[in-house]
Amino acid sequence: MKQAWTVLSSELEKQKKLTDTLIMSMTHERYKNKLSRIRTPETMATALSFILALLILVNFSKYNTIFLAASALFAAAYLIVMPVLSLRLIRHLENLDITGNHYKQVLTDYALRKRKLLSFQKLNVYLGFVLLVVTLPVMVRIMGRETPIPAQVWYWYLPLGGVCFAAFARGVYRYYAGVAHQAENLLKELQE
Amino acid sequence: MPNAQEFVRVIKENEGIIFKIASVYCRDGDDQKDLYQEIVYQLWRSFDSFRNESKISTWMYRIALNTSISHLQKAKRRGTAVPIDRVVLDMMDPADTVMEERVSLLYAQIRALSTVEKGIVLLYLEGKSYEEVAAITGFSKTNIGTRLNRIKEKLRSQIKPQELWSLKK
């Protein structure tokens, strides 16, 4: 195998392809890509969450029961805090210290940060179900309709929401379990 | 601001290293191009901090391998890339189909290894001593020896007899 690799390497040496212009345009293009992060889906979703949180808070005077007020506060807090934390953890995972650390340290940092992000995203899913429940009365109030919401609405909203949420959560759990397993295996392998 | 001329010279002298690392860590052609460019960008960013404390190739291996790890996360979040023609990444003579087959087999076997193993075996195949591999990866020299033995065993069990014959030709 080493022989084959040596032959490969010597073939590559004969075929220099990069030009000066191409090398420098790579660095400029990547730099522009970093700046374009502001248009990434997570940032747009965060902006939307903030708008919804603002909508909930601006209508605070309409929540005339403790339950409604508490639901509104929970929903607003979730819509502000969770996206910000999510973005921070994603950026933290992406901003590994490539230049200052060894391969082993970068791998360790990557696995630990990935594990943290996955734990957070699992929590996000569970709290998301709570948001699903509290959002309905809050939104009904914002739209100027009377609460309490008739029981018939809850009879279809909760089961339907629960089924959709369970299907979503199951898929999410499987994905997280797989990725978390990879991160744990990586950490175990590094410690051998 | 790093010296662009000097940087370009370094990259051109060592472009094979970047190509091999991109090929080992990415199977998909588009991912390879993306990683290739990301490595060049990260080398550019850290060029100022390279103070000749080690060989230039050692520094490049470290940055390139570390970039490959961070790319594991970013693979699906691609931005635009400079359109490098396939001909740049097809660095083998296309008429040499036997060599191309051996190279494909080689890369396939290495890609099947774990992320930790890929980095170590790549440096070993590049002719780095255990000390150099330890210096680049941060593992101890003894640990490198142990891991390499395990990797060799793993590769022996992975490669089918007819494939092994093909590699030895």
CSV table of C-alpha atoms in Angstrom, one decimal:
chain,number,residue,atom,x,y,z
A,1,MET,CA,0.0,0.0,0.0
A,2,LYS,CA,2.8,2.3,0.8
A,3,GLN,CA,4.3,1.6,-2.6
A,4,ALA,CA,1.1,2.5,-4.4
A,5,TRP,CA,0.9,5.7,-2.3
A,6,THR,CA,4.5,6.6,-3.3
A,7,VAL,CA,3.7,6.1,-7.0
A,8,LEU,CA,0.5,8.2,-6.6
A,9,SER,CA,2.5,11.0,-4.9
A,10,SER,CA,5.2,11.1,-7.6
A,11,GLU,CA,2.5,11.2,-10.3
A,12,LEU,CA,0.9,14.1,-8.6
A,13,GLU,CA,4.2,15.9,-8.4
A,14,LYS,CA,4.4,15.8,-12.2
A,15,GLN,CA,1.1,17.3,-12.7
A,16,LYS,CA,1.0,20.7,-11.0
A,17,LYS,CA,-2.2,22.4,-11.9
A,18,LEU,CA,-2.9,25.3,-9.6
A,19,THR,CA,-2.2,28.8,-11.0
A,20,ASP,CA,-1.4,31.9,-8.9
A,21,THR,CA,-4.8,33.4,-9.8
A,22,LEU,CA,-6.7,30.4,-8.9
A,23,ILE,CA,-5.0,30.1,-5.5
A,24,MET,CA,-5.7,33.7,-4.5
A,25,SER,CA,-9.3,33.6,-5.9
A,26,MET,CA,-9.9,30.6,-3.6
A,27,THR,CA,-8.9,32.6,-0.5
A,28,HIS,CA,-11.1,35.6,-1.6
A,29,GLU,CA,-14.1,33.4,-2.4
A,30,ARG,CA,-14.0,31.6,1.0
A,31,TYR,CA,-13.7,34.9,2.8
A,32,LYS,CA,-16.9,36.1,1.0
A,33,ASN,CA,-18.6,32.8,1.9
A,34,LYS,CA,-17.9,33.5,5.6
A,35,LEU,CA,-19.5,36.9,5.3
A,36,SER,CA,-22.6,35.5,3.6
A,37,ARG,CA,-23.4,33.6,6.8
A,38,ILE,CA,-25.8,36.3,7.7
A,39,ARG,CA,-28.1,34.8,5.1
A,40,THR,CA,-28.0,31.3,6.4
A,41,PRO,CA,-31.3,29.5,7.3
A,42,GLU,CA,-30.5,29.5,11.0
A,43,THR,CA,-30.1,33.3,11.1
A,44,MET,CA,-33.3,33.8,9.2
A,45,ALA,CA,-35.2,31.5,11.5
A,46,THR,CA,-33.8,33.4,14.5
A,47,ALA,CA,-35.0,36.6,13.0
A,48,LEU,CA,-38.5,35.2,12.5
A,49,SER,CA,-38.5,33.8,16.1
A,50,PHE,CA,-37.6,37.3,17.3
A,51,ILE,CA,-40.5,38.9,15.3
A,52,LEU,CA,-42.9,36.3,16.8
A,53,ALA,CA,-41.6,36.9,20.3
A,54,LEU,CA,-42.1,40.7,19.8
A,55,LEU,CA,-45.6,40.1,18.6
A,56,ILE,CA,-46.4,38.1,21.7
A,57,LEU,CA,-44.8,40.7,24.0
A,58,VAL,CA,-46.4,43.7,22.4
A,59,ASN,CA,-49.9,42.1,23.0
A,60,PHE,CA,-49.1,41.4,26.7
A,61,SER,CA,-52.0,43.4,28.0
A,62,LYS,CA,-54.4,41.0,26.3
A,63,TYR,CA,-53.4,38.0,28.5
A,64,ASN,CA,-55.9,38.5,31.3
A,65,THR,CA,-55.3,35.2,33.2
A,66,ILE,CA,-52.2,33.9,34.9
A,67,PHE,CA,-52.2,30.9,32.6
A,68,LEU,CA,-52.3,33.1,29.5
A,69,ALA,CA,-49.6,35.4,30.8
A,70,ALA,CA,-47.4,32.5,31.8
A,71,SER,CA,-47.9,30.9,28.4
A,72,ALA,CA,-47.0,34.1,26.6
A,73,LEU,CA,-43.9,34.6,28.7
A,74,PHE,CA,-42.8,31.0,28.1
A,75,ALA,CA,-43.4,31.3,24.4
A,76,ALA,CA,-41.6,34.6,24.1
A,77,ALA,CA,-38.6,33.4,26.2
A,78,TYR,CA,-38.4,30.2,24.1
A,79,LEU,CA,-38.5,32.1,20.9
A,80,ILE,CA,-35.7,34.5,22.0
A,81,VAL,CA,-33.4,32.3,24.1
A,82,MET,CA,-33.4,29.0,22.2
A,83,PRO,CA,-32.5,30.3,18.7
A,84,VAL,CA,-29.7,32.4,20.2
A,85,LEU,CA,-28.3,29.5,22.1
A,86,SER,CA,-28.6,27.2,19.1
A,87,LEU,CA,-26.8,29.7,16.9
A,88,ARG,CA,-24.0,30.1,19.5
A,89,LEU,CA,-23.5,26.4,19.8
A,90,ILE,CA,-23.5,25.9,16.0
A,91,ARG,CA,-20.9,28.7,15.6
A,92,HIS,CA,-18.9,27.2,18.5
A,93,LEU,CA,-18.8,23.9,16.7
A,94,GLU,CA,-17.7,25.5,13.5
A,95,ASN,CA,-15.0,27.7,15.0
A,96,LEU,CA,-12.6,25.0,15.9
A,97,ASP,CA,-9.0,26.3,16.5
A,98,ILE,CA,-7.5,24.9,13.4
A,99,THR,CA,-4.3,26.8,13.5
A,100,GLY,CA,-3.4,26.6,17.2
A,101,ASN,CA,-4.1,23.0,18.0
A,102,HIS,CA,-3.0,19.5,17.2
A,103,TYR,CA,-5.2,17.0,15.3
A,104,LYS,CA,-6.1,15.1,18.5
A,105,GLN,CA,-7.2,18.3,20.3
A,106,VAL,CA,-9.3,19.5,17.4
A,107,LEU,CA,-10.9,16.1,17.2
A,108,THR,CA,-11.6,16.1,20.9
A,109,ASP,CA,-13.0,19.7,20.8
A,110,TYR,CA,-15.2,18.7,17.8
A,111,ALA,CA,-16.6,15.6,19.6
A,112,LEU,CA,-17.3,17.5,22.8
A,113,ARG,CA,-19.0,20.4,21.1
A,114,LYS,CA,-21.0,18.1,18.9
A,115,ARG,CA,-22.2,16.3,22.0
A,116,LYS,CA,-23.2,19.6,23.7
A,117,LEU,CA,-25.1,20.7,20.6
A,118,LEU,CA,-26.9,17.4,20.3
A,119,SER,CA,-28.0,17.5,24.0
A,120,PHE,CA,-29.2,21.1,23.5
A,121,GLN,CA,-31.1,20.1,20.3
A,122,LYS,CA,-32.8,17.2,22.1
A,123,LEU,CA,-33.9,19.6,24.9
A,124,ASN,CA,-35.1,22.0,22.2
A,125,VAL,CA,-37.4,19.3,20.8
A,126,TYR,CA,-39.0,18.5,24.2
A,127,LEU,CA,-39.5,22.2,25.0
A,128,GLY,CA,-40.9,22.6,21.5
A,129,PHE,CA,-43.8,20.4,22.4
A,130,VAL,CA,-44.6,22.6,25.4
A,131,LEU,CA,-44.5,25.6,23.0
A,132,LEU,CA,-46.9,23.7,20.7
A,133,VAL,CA,-49.4,23.5,23.6
A,134,VAL,CA,-49.1,27.1,24.9
A,135,THR,CA,-49.0,28.8,21.5
A,136,LEU,CA,-52.6,28.1,20.7
A,137,PRO,CA,-54.3,30.1,23.5
A,138,VAL,CA,-51.8,32.9,23.1
A,139,MET,CA,-52.3,33.2,19.4
A,140,VAL,CA,-56.1,33.0,19.8
A,141,ARG,CA,-55.9,35.9,22.2
A,142,ILE,CA,-53.6,38.0,19.9
A,143,MET,CA,-56.1,37.5,17.1
A,144,GLY,CA,-58.8,39.0,19.4
A,145,ARG,CA,-60.8,35.8,20.0
A,146,GLU,CA,-62.1,34.9,23.4
A,147,THR,CA,-60.5,32.3,25.6
A,148,PRO,CA,-60.9,29.7,27.1
A,149,ILE,CA,-60.7,27.8,23.9
A,150,PRO,CA,-63.6,25.4,23.5
A,151,ALA,CA,-62.8,21.8,24.6
A,152,GLN,CA,-63.6,20.5,21.1
A,153,VAL,CA,-60.6,22.5,19.7
A,154,TRP,CA,-58.3,20.8,22.2
A,155,TYR,CA,-59.7,17.4,21.3
A,156,TRP,CA,-58.3,17.6,17.8
A,157,TYR,CA,-55.5,20.1,18.3
A,158,LEU,CA,-53.6,18.1,21.0
A,159,PRO,CA,-53.9,14.6,19.4
A,160,LEU,CA,-53.1,15.9,15.9
A,161,GLY,CA,-50.2,18.0,17.3
A,162,GLY,CA,-49.1,15.1,19.5
A,163,VAL,CA,-49.0,12.7,16.6
A,164,CYS,CA,-47.2,15.1,14.3
A,165,PHE,CA,-44.8,15.9,17.1
A,166,ALA,CA,-44.2,12.3,18.0
A,167,ALA,CA,-43.4,11.4,14.4
A,168,PHE,CA,-41.1,14.4,14.1
A,169,ALA,CA,-39.5,13.7,17.5
A,170,ARG,CA,-38.9,10.0,16.6
A,171,GLY,CA,-37.1,11.0,13.4
A,172,VAL,CA,-35.1,13.6,15.2
A,173,TYR,CA,-34.2,11.2,18.1
A,174,ARG,CA,-33.0,8.5,15.6
A,175,TYR,CA,-30.8,11.1,13.9
A,176,TYR,CA,-29.4,12.5,17.1
A,177,ALA,CA,-28.8,9.0,18.5
A,178,GLY,CA,-26.7,8.1,15.5
A,179,VAL,CA,-24.7,11.3,15.5
A,180,ALA,CA,-24.3,11.2,19.3
A,181,HIS,CA,-23.1,7.6,19.0
A,182,GLN,CA,-20.5,8.8,16.4
A,183,ALA,CA,-19.3,11.6,18.8
A,184,GLU,CA,-19.0,9.2,21.7
A,185,ASN,CA,-17.1,6.6,19.6
A,186,LEU,CA,-14.7,9.3,18.5
A,187,LEU,CA,-14.1,10.4,22.1
A,188,LYS,CA,-13.5,6.8,23.2
A,189,GLU,CA,-11.1,6.2,20.3
A,190,LEU,CA,-9.2,9.3,21.2
A,191,GLN,CA,-8.8,8.2,24.8
A,192,GLU,CA,-7.4,4.7,23.8
B,1,MET,CA,-1.3,40.9,5.7
B,2,PRO,CA,0.5,37.7,4.6
B,3,ASN,CA,2.9,37.8,1.7
B,4,ALA,CA,0.7,36.6,-1.2
B,5,GLN,CA,3.7,35.8,-3.5
B,6,GLU,CA,5.3,33.6,-0.9
B,7,PHE,CA,2.0,31.9,0.0
B,8,VAL,CA,1.3,31.1,-3.7
B,9,ARG,CA,4.8,29.6,-4.0
B,10,VAL,CA,4.2,27.4,-0.9
B,11,ILE,CA,0.9,26.2,-2.2
B,12,LYS,CA,2.1,25.4,-5.6
B,13,GLU,CA,5.0,23.4,-4.2
B,14,ASN,CA,2.8,21.4,-2.0
B,15,GLU,CA,-0.6,21.2,-3.8
B,16,GLY,CA,-0.3,17.4,-3.9
B,17,ILE,CA,-0.6,17.3,-0.1
B,18,ILE,CA,-3.9,19.3,-0.2
B,19,PHE,CA,-5.3,17.1,-3.0
B,20,LYS,CA,-4.5,13.9,-1.2
B,21,ILE,CA,-6.1,15.1,2.1
B,22,ALA,CA,-9.2,16.3,0.3
B,23,SER,CA,-9.5,13.0,-1.5
B,24,VAL,CA,-9.1,11.0,1.7
B,25,TYR,CA,-11.6,12.9,3.8
B,26,CYS,CA,-14.3,13.4,1.1
B,27,ARG,CA,-15.7,10.8,-1.3
B,28,ASP,CA,-18.0,13.2,-3.3
B,29,GLY,CA,-16.3,15.3,-6.0
B,30,ASP,CA,-18.1,18.5,-4.9
B,31,ASP,CA,-17.1,18.0,-1.3
B,32,GLN,CA,-13.5,17.4,-2.3
B,33,LYS,CA,-13.5,20.7,-4.2
B,34,ASP,CA,-15.1,22.5,-1.2
B,35,LEU,CA,-12.6,21.0,1.3
B,36,TYR,CA,-9.7,21.7,-1.1
B,37,GLN,CA,-10.6,25.4,-1.2
B,38,GLU,CA,-11.3,25.5,2.5
B,39,ILE,CA,-7.8,24.1,3.2
B,40,VAL,CA,-6.2,26.8,1.0
B,41,TYR,CA,-8.2,29.5,2.7
B,42,GLN,CA,-7.2,28.3,6.2
B,43,LEU,CA,-3.6,28.1,5.2
B,44,TRP,CA,-3.9,31.6,3.9
B,45,ARG,CA,-5.4,32.8,7.2
B,46,SER,CA,-2.7,31.2,9.3
B,47,PHE,CA,0.2,32.0,7.0
B,48,ASP,CA,1.3,35.0,9.0
B,49,SER,CA,1.5,32.9,12.2
B,50,PHE,CA,3.8,30.3,10.6
B,51,ARG,CA,7.1,31.3,12.0
B,52,ASN,CA,9.4,28.6,10.6
B,53,GLU,CA,9.2,26.7,13.9
B,54,SER,CA,8.6,23.5,11.9
B,55,LYS,CA,8.9,22.4,8.3
B,56,ILE,CA,6.5,24.0,6.0
B,57,SER,CA,5.0,20.6,5.1
B,58,THR,CA,4.5,19.8,8.8
B,59,TRP,CA,2.6,23.0,9.2
B,60,MET,CA,0.5,22.4,6.1
B,61,TYR,CA,-0.4,18.8,7.2
B,62,ARG,CA,-1.5,20.1,10.6
B,63,ILE,CA,-3.7,22.9,9.2
B,64,ALA,CA,-5.1,20.7,6.4
B,65,LEU,CA,-6.0,17.8,8.7
B,66,ASN,CA,-7.6,20.1,11.2
B,67,THR,CA,-9.6,21.8,8.5
B,68,SER,CA,-10.8,18.4,7.4
B,69,ILE,CA,-12.3,17.8,10.8
B,70,SER,CA,-14.1,21.1,10.8
B,71,HIS,CA,-15.4,20.3,7.4
B,72,LEU,CA,-17.1,17.2,8.7
B,73,GLN,CA,-19.7,19.6,10.1
B,74,LYS,CA,-19.9,22.0,7.2
B,75,ALA,CA,-20.1,19.5,4.4
B,76,LYS,CA,-23.7,20.3,3.6
B,77,ARG,CA,-23.5,24.0,4.2
B,78,ARG,CA,-21.6,24.9,1.1
B,79,GLY,CA,-21.4,28.4,-0.2
B,80,THR,CA,-20.2,29.2,-3.7
B,81,ALA,CA,-16.9,27.8,-4.8
B,82,VAL,CA,-14.4,28.9,-7.4
B,83,PRO,CA,-15.1,26.7,-10.4
B,84,ILE,CA,-12.1,24.4,-10.5
B,85,ASP,CA,-12.4,22.2,-13.5
B,86,ARG,CA,-12.5,18.5,-12.9
B,87,VAL,CA,-9.1,18.5,-14.7
B,88,VAL,CA,-7.5,20.2,-11.7
B,89,LEU,CA,-8.6,17.4,-9.4
B,90,ASP,CA,-8.2,14.7,-11.9
B,91,MET,CA,-4.5,14.9,-11.3
B,92,MET,CA,-3.8,11.5,-12.7
B,93,ASP,CA,-3.1,10.9,-16.4
B,94,PRO,CA,-6.6,9.8,-17.6
B,95,ALA,CA,-5.1,7.3,-20.0
B,96,ASP,CA,-3.5,5.3,-17.1
B,97,THR,CA,-6.6,3.3,-16.1
B,98,VAL,CA,-4.6,0.7,-14.2
B,99,MET,CA,-3.1,3.4,-12.0
B,100,GLU,CA,-6.5,5.1,-11.7
B,101,GLU,CA,-8.0,1.8,-10.5
B,102,ARG,CA,-5.2,1.3,-7.9
B,103,VAL,CA,-5.6,4.9,-6.7
B,104,SER,CA,-9.4,4.5,-6.4
B,105,LEU,CA,-8.9,1.3,-4.4
B,106,LEU,CA,-6.3,3.0,-2.2
B,107,TYR,CA,-8.6,5.9,-1.4
B,108,ALA,CA,-11.6,3.6,-0.8
B,109,GLN,CA,-9.7,1.6,1.8
B,110,ILE,CA,-8.4,4.7,3.6
B,111,ARG,CA,-11.9,6.4,3.5
B,112,ALA,CA,-13.3,3.3,5.3
B,113,LEU,CA,-11.1,4.1,8.3
B,114,SER,CA,-12.3,6.3,11.2
B,115,THR,CA,-11.4,10.0,11.3
B,116,VAL,CA,-8.7,9.4,13.8
B,117,GLU,CA,-7.2,6.6,11.8
B,118,LYS,CA,-7.3,8.5,8.5
B,119,GLY,CA,-5.1,11.3,9.8
B,120,ILE,CA,-2.5,8.9,11.2
B,121,VAL,CA,-2.4,6.5,8.2
B,122,LEU,CA,-2.2,9.4,5.7
B,123,LEU,CA,0.9,10.8,7.5
B,124,TYR,CA,2.4,7.4,7.7
B,125,LEU,CA,1.9,6.8,3.9
B,126,GLU,CA,3.5,10.2,3.3
B,127,GLY,CA,6.6,8.9,4.8
B,128,LYS,CA,6.5,10.7,8.1
B,129,SER,CA,8.4,9.1,11.0
B,130,TYR,CA,6.5,8.2,14.2
B,131,GLU,CA,8.0,11.3,15.8
B,132,GLU,CA,6.8,13.6,13.0
B,133,VAL,CA,3.3,12.0,13.1
B,134,ALA,CA,3.2,12.5,16.9
B,135,ALA,CA,4.2,16.1,16.5
B,136,ILE,CA,1.5,16.8,13.9
B,137,THR,CA,-1.3,14.9,15.5
B,138,GLY,CA,-0.6,15.4,19.2
B,139,PHE,CA,-0.7,11.7,20.1
B,140,SER,CA,2.4,10.2,21.8
B,141,LYS,CA,4.9,8.3,19.7
B,142,THR,CA,4.0,5.0,21.4
B,143,ASN,CA,0.3,5.6,20.8
B,144,ILE,CA,1.1,6.2,17.1
B,145,GLY,CA,2.8,2.9,16.9
B,146,THR,CA,0.0,1.0,18.6
B,147,ARG,CA,-2.6,2.7,16.4
B,148,LEU,CA,-0.7,2.1,13.2
B,149,ASN,CA,-0.5,-1.6,14.0
B,150,ARG,CA,-4.2,-1.7,14.5
B,151,ILE,CA,-4.8,0.2,11.3
B,152,LYS,CA,-2.6,-2.2,9.3
B,153,GLU,CA,-4.5,-5.1,10.7
B,154,LYS,CA,-7.8,-3.5,9.9
B,155,LEU,CA,-6.7,-2.7,6.3
B,156,ARG,CA,-5.5,-6.3,5.9
B,157,SER,CA,-8.9,-7.6,6.9
B,158,GLN,CA,-10.6,-5.0,4.7
B,159,ILE,CA,-8.8,-5.6,1.5
B,160,LYS,CA,-9.9,-8.6,-0.5
B,161,PRO,CA,-7.1,-10.9,-1.8
B,162,GLN,CA,-7.7,-9.8,-5.5
B,163,GLU,CA,-7.6,-6.2,-4.5
B,164,LEU,CA,-4.4,-6.7,-2.5
B,165,TRP,CA,-2.9,-8.3,-5.6
B,166,SER,CA,-3.9,-5.3,-7.7
B,167,LEU,CA,-2.2,-2.9,-5.2
B,168,LYS,CA,1.0,-4.9,-5.2
B,169,LYS,CA,1.3,-4.9,-9.1
